[in-house]
Amino acid sequence: MKLLQPNEMVDSIYDINLSSLKAKGIKGIITDMDNTLLAWHSSEITPTAAQWVNEVRQADLKIAIVSNNSPARVEELSAQLGVICIAKAVKPRRSAFRSIAAQFNLSPQEMAVVGDQLFTDVLGGNRAGMYTILVNPISKHEFIGTKIMRLLEKLFLQR
Ligand SMILES: [Mg+2]
């Protein structure tokens, strides 16, 4: 059950305190794409999202995108932001998170995982030994499987 508990819960990526993350020894961030960085299935990067990615870089933190979504879209959007990515990551599997940490030459303890889903982002990040941050999903419109997961998440968080 501890593996389903995020270290932090914030409203959105814009509420993440980057300097306090750095004070905790975090040197890199892995962010989810859908409903975390962008609205679900949106194919456009908003100026605010792009600005946030720049703020992360300016704070001297590395940043990468790890998504379970299809490569075509994830890779295109990541390229637009100039960040490395792994698509079809099969979160909560640990391999994508570990691969990014290895590419950054950072240990899991130096990495934070940001996402809107307990059963993929938080579970996967915790399993990989990383610091986990749960955000509220940007949009309500989503895949039915995700909706069922949300319901389970709600039940879990209420406990
Ligand atoms: Mg998501």
Coordinates of N, CA, C and O and ligand atoms in Angstrom, one line a residue:
M1 N 0.8 -1.2 0.0 CA 0.0 0.0 0.0 C 0.8 1.3 0.0 O 0.5 2.3 -0.6
K2 N 2.0 1.2 0.7 CA 2.9 2.4 0.7 C 3.3 2.7 -0.7 O 3.6 3.9 -1.0
L3 N 3.4 1.8 -1.6 CA 3.8 2.0 -3.0 C 2.8 2.9 -3.7 O 3.1 3.4 -4.8
L4 N 1.6 3.0 -3.2 CA 0.6 3.8 -3.9 C 0.5 5.2 -3.3 O -0.4 6.0 -3.6
Q5 N 1.4 5.5 -2.3 CA 1.3 6.8 -1.7 C 2.4 7.7 -2.3 O 3.6 7.5 -2.2
P6 N 1.9 8.9 -2.8 CA 2.8 9.8 -3.4 C 3.6 10.6 -2.2 O 3.0 10.7 -1.1
N7 N 4.8 11.0 -2.5 CA 5.5 11.8 -1.5 C 4.8 13.2 -1.3 O 4.9 13.8 -0.2
E8 N 4.2 13.6 -2.4 CA 3.6 15.0 -2.4 C 2.4 15.0 -3.3 O 2.3 14.3 -4.3
M9 N 1.4 15.8 -2.9 CA 0.2 16.0 -3.8 C 0.1 17.5 -4.0 O 0.0 18.3 -3.1
V10 N 0.0 17.9 -5.3 CA -0.2 19.3 -5.6 C -1.3 19.4 -6.7 O -1.6 18.4 -7.3
D11 N -1.7 20.6 -6.9 CA -2.8 20.8 -7.8 C -2.3 20.6 -9.3 O -3.0 19.9 -10.0
S12 N -1.2 21.2 -9.6 CA -0.7 21.0 -11.0 C 0.8 21.2 -11.0 O 1.4 21.5 -9.9
I13 N 1.4 20.9 -12.1 CA 2.9 21.0 -12.2 C 3.4 22.4 -11.8 O 4.5 22.5 -11.3
Y14 N 2.5 23.4 -12.0 CA 2.9 24.8 -11.7 C 3.0 25.0 -10.2 O 3.5 26.0 -9.7
D15 N 2.5 24.1 -9.4 CA 2.5 24.2 -7.9 C 3.7 23.4 -7.3 O 3.8 23.4 -6.1
I16 N 4.5 22.8 -8.2 CA 5.7 22.1 -7.6 C 6.7 23.1 -7.2 O 7.1 24.0 -8.0
N17 N 7.2 23.0 -6.0 CA 8.2 23.9 -5.5 C 9.6 23.4 -5.9 O 10.1 22.4 -5.3
L18 N 10.1 23.9 -7.0 CA 11.4 23.4 -7.6 C 12.6 23.5 -6.6 O 13.4 22.7 -6.5
S19 N 12.6 24.7 -5.9 CA 13.7 24.8 -5.0 C 13.7 23.9 -3.8 O 14.7 23.4 -3.3
S20 N 12.5 23.6 -3.3 CA 12.4 22.6 -2.2 C 12.7 21.2 -2.7 O 13.3 20.4 -2.0
L21 N 12.4 20.9 -4.0 CA 12.8 19.6 -4.6 C 14.4 19.5 -4.6 O 15.0 18.5 -4.2
K22 N 15.0 20.6 -5.0 CA 16.4 20.6 -5.1 C 17.1 20.5 -3.7 O 18.1 19.8 -3.5
A23 N 16.4 21.1 -2.7 CA 16.9 21.0 -1.3 C 16.8 19.5 -0.8 O 17.6 19.1 0.1
K24 N 15.9 18.8 -1.4 CA 15.8 17.3 -1.1 C 16.8 16.5 -1.8 O 16.8 15.3 -1.7
G25 N 17.6 17.1 -2.7 CA 18.6 16.4 -3.4 C 18.2 15.9 -4.8 O 18.9 15.1 -5.4
I26 N 17.0 16.3 -5.2 CA 16.5 16.0 -6.5 C 17.2 16.7 -7.6 O 17.4 17.9 -7.5
K27 N 17.6 16.0 -8.6 CA 18.4 16.6 -9.7 C 17.7 16.5 -11.1 O 18.1 17.0 -12.1
G28 N 16.7 15.6 -11.1 CA 16.0 15.4 -12.4 C 14.5 15.1 -12.2 O 14.2 14.5 -11.2
I29 N 13.7 15.5 -13.2 CA 12.3 15.2 -13.1 C 11.8 14.4 -14.3 O 12.2 14.7 -15.4
I30 N 11.0 13.4 -14.0 CA 10.4 12.7 -15.1 C 8.9 13.0 -15.0 O 8.3 12.8 -14.0
T31 N 8.4 13.6 -16.1 CA 7.0 14.0 -16.0 C 6.2 13.1 -17.0 O 6.6 12.7 -18.1
D32 N 4.9 12.8 -16.6 CA 4.0 12.2 -17.4 C 3.5 13.2 -18.5 O 3.7 14.4 -18.3
M33 N 2.9 12.8 -19.6 CA 2.4 13.7 -20.6 C 0.9 14.0 -20.4 O 0.6 15.1 -20.1
D34 N 0.1 13.0 -20.6 CA -1.4 13.3 -20.7 C -2.0 13.6 -19.3 O -1.8 12.9 -18.4
N35 N -2.6 14.7 -19.3 CA -3.3 15.2 -18.1 C -2.4 15.7 -17.0 O -2.8 16.0 -15.9
T36 N -1.1 15.7 -17.3 CA -0.1 16.2 -16.4 C 0.5 17.5 -17.0 O 0.4 18.6 -16.4
L37 N 1.2 17.3 -18.1 CA 1.8 18.4 -18.8 C 0.8 19.0 -19.8 O 0.8 20.2 -20.0
L38 N 0.0 18.2 -20.4 CA -1.0 18.6 -21.4 C -2.3 18.0 -21.1 O -2.4 17.0 -20.5
A39 N -3.4 18.6 -21.7 CA -4.7 18.1 -21.6 C -4.7 16.7 -22.3 O -3.9 16.5 -23.2
W40 N -5.6 15.8 -21.9 CA -5.6 14.5 -22.4 C -5.7 14.5 -23.9 O -6.6 15.1 -24.5
H41 N -4.8 13.8 -24.6 CA -4.8 13.7 -26.0 C -4.7 15.0 -26.8 O -5.0 15.1 -28.0
S42 N -4.3 16.0 -26.1 CA -4.0 17.3 -26.8 C -2.8 17.2 -27.6 O -1.8 16.5 -27.2
S43 N -2.8 17.8 -28.8 CA -1.6 17.7 -29.6 C -0.8 19.0 -29.6 O 0.0 19.2 -30.5
E44 N -1.2 19.9 -28.7 CA -0.5 21.1 -28.7 C 0.1 21.4 -27.3 O -0.6 21.2 -26.3
I45 N 1.3 21.9 -27.4 CA 1.9 22.3 -26.2 C 1.5 23.8 -25.8 O 1.7 24.6 -26.7
T46 N 0.9 24.0 -24.7 CA 0.5 25.3 -24.3 C 1.8 26.1 -24.0 O 2.8 25.6 -23.5
P47 N 1.7 27.4 -24.1 CA 2.9 28.3 -23.8 C 3.2 28.1 -22.3 O 4.4 28.1 -21.9
T48 N 2.2 27.9 -21.4 CA 2.5 27.8 -20.0 C 3.3 26.5 -19.7 O 4.2 26.4 -18.9
A49 N 2.9 25.4 -20.4 CA 3.6 24.1 -20.3 C 5.1 24.3 -20.7 O 6.0 23.8 -20.1
A50 N 5.3 24.9 -21.9 CA 6.6 25.1 -22.4 C 7.4 26.0 -21.4 O 8.6 25.7 -21.2
Q51 N 6.8 27.0 -20.8 CA 7.4 27.9 -19.9 C 7.9 27.1 -18.6 O 8.9 27.3 -18.1
W52 N 7.0 26.2 -18.2 CA 7.3 25.4 -17.0 C 8.5 24.5 -17.3 O 9.4 24.4 -16.4
V53 N 8.6 23.9 -18.5 CA 9.8 23.1 -18.8 C 11.0 23.9 -18.8 O 12.1 23.5 -18.3
N54 N 10.9 25.2 -19.3 CA 12.1 26.1 -19.2 C 12.5 26.4 -17.8 O 13.6 26.5 -17.5
E55 N 11.4 26.6 -17.0 CA 11.7 26.9 -15.5 C 12.5 25.8 -14.9 O 13.4 26.0 -14.1
V56 N 12.1 24.6 -15.2 CA 12.7 23.4 -14.6 C 14.2 23.4 -15.1 O 15.1 23.2 -14.2
R57 N 14.4 23.7 -16.3 CA 15.8 23.7 -16.8 C 16.6 24.8 -16.2 O 17.8 24.7 -15.8
Q58 N 16.0 26.0 -16.0 CA 16.7 27.1 -15.4 C 17.0 26.8 -14.0 O 18.0 27.4 -13.4
A59 N 16.2 26.0 -13.3 CA 16.5 25.6 -12.0 C 17.6 24.6 -11.9 O 17.9 24.0 -10.8
D60 N 18.2 24.3 -13.1 CA 19.3 23.3 -13.2 C 18.8 21.9 -12.8 O 19.5 21.1 -12.2
L61 N 17.6 21.6 -13.2 CA 17.1 20.2 -13.1 C 16.9 19.6 -14.5 O 16.5 20.3 -15.4
K62 N 17.3 18.3 -14.6 CA 17.0 17.7 -15.9 C 15.6 17.3 -16.0 O 14.9 17.2 -15.0
I63 N 15.1 17.2 -17.2 CA 13.7 16.8 -17.4 C 13.5 15.9 -18.5 O 14.1 16.0 -19.6
A64 N 12.6 14.9 -18.3 CA 12.3 13.9 -19.4 C 10.8 13.6 -19.3 O 10.1 13.8 -18.3
I65 N 10.2 13.1 -20.4 CA 8.8 12.7 -20.4 C 8.8 11.2 -20.5 O 9.5 10.6 -21.4
V66 N 8.0 10.6 -19.7 CA 7.7 9.1 -19.8 C 6.2 8.9 -19.9 O 5.5 9.4 -19.0
S67 N 5.8 8.3 -21.0 CA 4.3 8.2 -21.2 C 4.0 6.8 -21.7 O 4.8 6.2 -22.4
N68 N 2.8 6.4 -21.4 CA 2.3 5.1 -21.8 C 1.7 5.3 -23.2 O 1.2 4.3 -23.8
N69 N 1.6 6.5 -23.7 CA 0.9 6.7 -25.0 C 1.8 6.4 -26.2 O 3.0 6.0 -26.0
S70 N 1.2 6.5 -27.4 CA 1.9 6.0 -28.6 C 3.1 6.9 -29.0 O 3.1 8.1 -28.8
P71 N 4.1 6.3 -29.5 CA 5.4 7.0 -29.8 C 5.2 8.2 -30.7 O 5.8 9.2 -30.4
A72 N 4.4 8.1 -31.8 CA 4.3 9.2 -32.7 C 4.1 10.5 -32.0 O 4.8 11.5 -32.2
R73 N 3.0 10.5 -31.2 CA 2.6 11.8 -30.6 C 3.6 12.2 -29.5 O 4.0 13.4 -29.4
V74 N 4.0 11.3 -28.6 CA 4.9 11.6 -27.5 C 6.2 12.1 -28.0 O 6.7 13.1 -27.5
E75 N 6.7 11.4 -29.0 CA 8.0 11.9 -29.6 C 8.0 13.2 -30.2 O 8.9 14.0 -30.1
E76 N 6.9 13.5 -30.9 CA 6.7 14.8 -31.6 C 6.7 15.9 -30.6 O 7.3 16.9 -30.7
L77 N 5.8 15.7 -29.6 CA 5.7 16.8 -28.5 C 6.9 17.0 -27.7 O 7.3 18.1 -27.4
S78 N 7.6 15.9 -27.4 CA 8.9 16.0 -26.7 C 9.9 16.7 -27.5 O 10.7 17.5 -26.9
A79 N 10.0 16.4 -28.8 CA 10.9 17.1 -29.6 C 10.7 18.6 -29.7 O 11.6 19.4 -29.6
Q80 N 9.4 18.9 -29.7 CA 9.0 20.4 -29.7 C 9.5 21.0 -28.4 O 9.9 22.2 -28.4
L81 N 9.5 20.3 -27.3 CA 10.0 20.9 -26.0 C 11.5 20.7 -25.8 O 12.1 21.2 -24.9
G82 N 12.1 19.9 -26.7 CA 13.5 19.6 -26.6 C 13.9 18.8 -25.4 O 14.9 19.0 -24.8
V83 N 13.0 17.8 -25.0 CA 13.3 17.0 -23.9 C 13.3 15.5 -24.4 O 12.6 15.2 -25.3
I84 N 14.1 14.7 -23.7 CA 14.1 13.3 -24.1 C 12.8 12.6 -23.5 O 12.2 13.1 -22.6
C85 N 12.4 11.5 -24.2 CA 11.2 10.9 -23.8 C 11.2 9.4 -24.0 O 12.1 8.9 -24.7
I86 N 10.4 8.7 -23.3 CA 10.1 7.3 -23.6 C 8.6 7.1 -23.7 O 7.8 7.5 -22.8
A87 N 8.1 6.6 -24.9 CA 6.7 6.4 -25.1 C 6.4 4.9 -24.9 O 7.4 4.1 -24.7
K88 N 5.2 4.6 -24.9 CA 4.8 3.2 -24.6 C 5.6 2.6 -23.4 O 6.2 1.5 -23.5
A89 N 5.6 3.3 -22.4 CA 6.5 3.0 -21.3 C 6.1 1.9 -20.4 O 6.8 1.3 -19.6
V90 N 4.8 1.5 -20.5 CA 4.2 0.4 -19.7 C 4.4 0.7 -18.2 O 4.7 -0.2 -17.4
K91 N 4.2 2.0 -17.8 CA 4.1 2.3 -16.4 C 3.0 1.5 -15.8 O 2.0 1.3 -16.5
P92 N 3.1 0.9 -14.7 CA 4.0 1.1 -13.6 C 5.3 0.3 -13.7 O 6.0 0.1 -12.7
R93 N 5.7 -0.3 -14.8 CA 7.0 -0.9 -14.9 C 8.1 0.1 -14.7 O 8.0 1.2 -15.0
R94 N 9.2 -0.4 -14.1 CA 10.2 0.4 -13.7 C 11.2 0.8 -14.8 O 12.0 1.8 -14.7
S95 N 11.2 0.0 -15.8 CA 12.3 0.1 -16.8 C 12.5 1.5 -17.4 O 13.6 2.0 -17.6
A96 N 11.4 2.1 -17.8 CA 11.5 3.4 -18.4 C 12.1 4.5 -17.5 O 12.9 5.3 -17.8
F97 N 11.6 4.4 -16.2 CA 12.1 5.4 -15.2 C 13.6 5.2 -15.0 O 14.4 6.1 -14.9
R98 N 14.0 3.9 -14.9 CA 15.4 3.6 -14.7 C 16.3 4.0 -15.9 O 17.4 4.4 -15.7
S99 N 15.7 3.8 -17.1 CA 16.5 4.1 -18.3 C 16.7 5.6 -18.3 O 17.8 6.1 -18.7
I100 N 15.7 6.4 -18.0 CA 15.9 7.9 -17.9 C 17.0 8.3 -16.9 O 17.9 9.1 -17.2
A101 N 16.9 7.7 -15.7 CA 17.9 8.0 -14.7 C 19.3 7.7 -15.2 O 20.2 8.4 -14.9
A102 N 19.4 6.5 -15.8 CA 20.7 6.1 -16.4 C 21.2 7.1 -17.4 O 22.4 7.5 -17.4
Q103 N 20.3 7.6 -18.3 CA 20.7 8.6 -19.3 C 21.1 9.9 -18.7 O 22.0 10.6 -19.2
F104 N 20.5 10.2 -17.5 CA 20.9 11.5 -16.9 C 22.1 11.2 -15.9 O 22.6 12.2 -15.3
N105 N 22.5 10.0 -15.8 CA 23.6 9.7 -14.9 C 23.2 10.0 -13.4 O 24.1 10.5 -12.7
L106 N 22.0 9.8 -13.1 CA 21.5 10.1 -11.7 C 21.0 8.8 -11.1 O 20.6 7.9 -11.7
S107 N 21.0 8.8 -9.7 CA 20.5 7.7 -9.0 C 19.0 7.9 -8.8 O 18.5 9.0 -8.9
P108 N 18.2 6.8 -8.6 CA 16.8 7.0 -8.4 C 16.5 8.0 -7.3 O 15.5 8.7 -7.4
Q109 N 17.3 8.0 -6.3 CA 17.0 9.0 -5.2 C 17.1 10.4 -5.6 O 16.7 11.3 -4.9
E110 N 17.8 10.6 -6.7 CA 18.0 12.0 -7.2 C 16.9 12.4 -8.3 O 17.0 13.4 -8.9
M111 N 15.9 11.5 -8.4 CA 14.9 11.7 -9.4 C 13.5 11.9 -8.8 O 13.2 11.2 -7.8
A112 N 12.7 12.7 -9.4 CA 11.3 12.9 -9.0 C 10.4 12.5 -10.2 O 10.8 12.7 -11.3
V113 N 9.3 11.8 -9.9 CA 8.3 11.4 -10.9 C 7.0 12.2 -10.7 O 6.5 12.2 -9.6
V114 N 6.6 12.9 -11.7 CA 5.3 13.7 -11.6 C 4.3 13.1 -12.5 O 4.5 12.8 -13.7
G115 N 3.1 12.9 -12.0 CA 2.0 12.4 -12.9 C 0.7 12.5 -12.2 O 0.6 12.8 -11.0
D116 N -0.4 12.2 -13.0 CA -1.7 12.3 -12.5 C -2.4 11.0 -12.1 O -3.5 11.0 -11.7
Q117 N -1.7 9.9 -12.2 CA -2.3 8.6 -11.9 C -1.5 7.8 -10.9 O -0.3 7.6 -11.0
L118 N -2.3 7.3 -9.9 CA -1.7 6.5 -8.8 C -1.1 5.2 -9.3 O 0.0 4.8 -9.0
F119 N -1.9 4.6 -10.2 CA -1.5 3.2 -10.6 C -0.5 3.1 -11.7 O 0.0 2.0 -12.0
T120 N -0.1 4.2 -12.3 CA 1.0 4.2 -13.3 C 2.1 5.0 -12.8 O 3.2 4.5 -12.5
D121 N 1.9 6.3 -12.6 CA 3.0 7.3 -12.3 C 3.5 7.1 -10.9 O 4.7 6.9 -10.7
V122 N 2.6 7.1 -9.9 CA 3.0 7.0 -8.5 C 3.6 5.6 -8.2 O 4.7 5.5 -7.7
L123 N 2.8 4.6 -8.6 CA 3.3 3.3 -8.3 C 4.6 3.0 -9.0 O 5.5 2.4 -8.4
G124 N 4.7 3.4 -10.3 CA 5.9 3.1 -11.0 C 7.1 3.9 -10.4 O 8.2 3.3 -10.3
G125 N 6.9 5.1 -10.1 CA 8.0 6.0 -9.5 C 8.4 5.4 -8.2 O 9.6 5.3 -7.9
N126 N 7.4 5.1 -7.3 CA 7.8 4.5 -6.0 C 8.6 3.2 -6.2 O 9.5 2.9 -5.5
R127 N 8.1 2.4 -7.1 CA 8.8 1.1 -7.3 C 10.2 1.3 -7.8 O 11.1 0.5 -7.5
A128 N 10.4 2.4 -8.5 CA 11.8 2.7 -9.0 C 12.6 3.3 -8.0 O 13.8 3.6 -8.2
G129 N 12.0 3.6 -6.8 CA 12.8 4.3 -5.7 C 12.9 5.8 -5.9 O 13.9 6.4 -5.4
M130 N 12.0 6.4 -6.6 CA 12.1 7.8 -6.9 C 11.1 8.6 -6.0 O 10.1 8.0 -5.5
Y131 N 11.3 9.9 -5.9 CA 10.4 10.8 -5.2 C 9.1 11.0 -6.1 O 9.3 11.3 -7.3
T132 N 7.9 10.8 -5.5 CA 6.7 10.9 -6.4 C 5.8 12.1 -6.0 O 5.6 12.3 -4.9
I133 N 5.3 12.7 -7.1 CA 4.4 13.8 -6.9 C 3.2 13.6 -7.8 O 3.2 13.4 -9.0
L134 N 2.0 13.6 -7.1 CA 0.7 13.4 -7.8 C 0.1 14.8 -8.0 O 0.0 15.6 -7.2
V135 N -0.3 15.0 -9.3 CA -1.0 16.2 -9.6 C -2.5 15.9 -10.0 O -2.8 14.7 -10.3
N136 N -3.3 16.9 -9.9 CA -4.7 16.7 -10.4 C -4.7 16.6 -11.9 O -4.0 17.4 -12.5
P137 N -5.5 15.7 -12.5 CA -5.6 15.6 -13.9 C -6.1 17.0 -14.6 O -7.0 17.6 -14.0
I138 N -5.5 17.4 -15.7 CA -5.9 18.6 -16.3 C -7.3 18.6 -16.8 O -8.1 19.5 -16.6
S139 N -7.6 17.5 -17.5 CA -9.0 17.5 -18.1 C -9.7 16.2 -17.6 O -9.1 15.2 -17.3
K140 N -11.0 16.3 -17.7 CA -11.8 15.2 -17.2 C -12.1 14.2 -18.3 O -12.5 13.1 -18.1
H141 N -11.9 14.7 -19.5 CA -12.3 13.8 -20.7 C -11.2 12.8 -20.9 O -10.0 13.2 -21.2
E142 N -11.4 11.5 -20.7 CA -10.4 10.6 -20.9 C -10.9 9.2 -21.2 O -12.1 8.9 -21.1
F143 N -10.0 8.3 -21.5 CA -10.2 6.9 -21.8 C -10.9 6.2 -20.7 O -10.7 6.5 -19.5
I144 N -11.9 5.4 -21.0 CA -12.7 4.7 -20.0 C -11.9 3.9 -19.0 O -12.2 4.0 -17.8
G145 N -10.9 3.3 -19.4 CA -10.0 2.5 -18.5 C -9.4 3.4 -17.5 O -9.4 3.1 -16.3
T146 N -9.1 4.6 -17.9 CA -8.5 5.6 -17.0 C -9.6 6.0 -16.0 O -9.3 6.3 -14.8
K147 N -10.8 6.1 -16.4 CA -11.9 6.6 -15.6 C -12.1 5.6 -14.4 O -12.3 6.0 -13.3
I148 N -12.0 4.3 -14.8 CA -12.2 3.3 -13.7 C -11.0 3.4 -12.7 O -11.3 3.3 -11.5
M149 N -9.8 3.6 -13.2 CA -8.7 3.8 -12.4 C -8.9 4.9 -11.4 O -8.5 4.9 -10.2
R150 N -9.4 6.0 -11.9 CA -9.7 7.2 -11.1 C -10.6 6.9 -9.9 O -10.4 7.4 -8.8
L151 N -11.6 6.1 -10.2 CA -12.5 5.7 -9.2 C -11.8 5.0 -8.1 O -12.0 5.2 -6.9
L152 N -11.0 4.0 -8.5 CA -10.2 3.3 -7.5 C -9.3 4.2 -6.8 O -9.1 4.0 -5.6
E153 N -8.7 5.1 -7.4 CA -7.8 6.1 -6.8 C -8.5 6.9 -5.7 O -8.0 7.1 -4.6
K154 N -9.7 7.3 -6.1 CA -10.5 8.1 -5.2 C -10.8 7.3 -3.9 O -10.6 7.8 -2.8
L155 N -11.2 6.1 -4.1 CA -11.5 5.2 -3.0 C -10.2 5.0 -2.1 O -10.3 5.1 -0.9
F156 N -9.1 4.8 -2.8 CA -7.9 4.6 -2.1 C -7.5 5.9 -1.3 O -7.1 5.8 -0.1
L157 N -7.6 7.0 -1.9 CA -7.1 8.3 -1.2 C -8.0 8.7 -0.1 O -7.6 9.4 0.8
Q158 N -9.3 8.2 -0.1 CA -10.2 8.5 1.0 C -9.9 7.7 2.2 O -10.4 8.1 3.3
R159 N -9.2 6.6 2.1 CA -9.0 5.7 3.2 C -8.1 6.4 4.3 O -7.2 7.2 4.0
Ligands
MG1 MG -1.5 11.0 -17.3

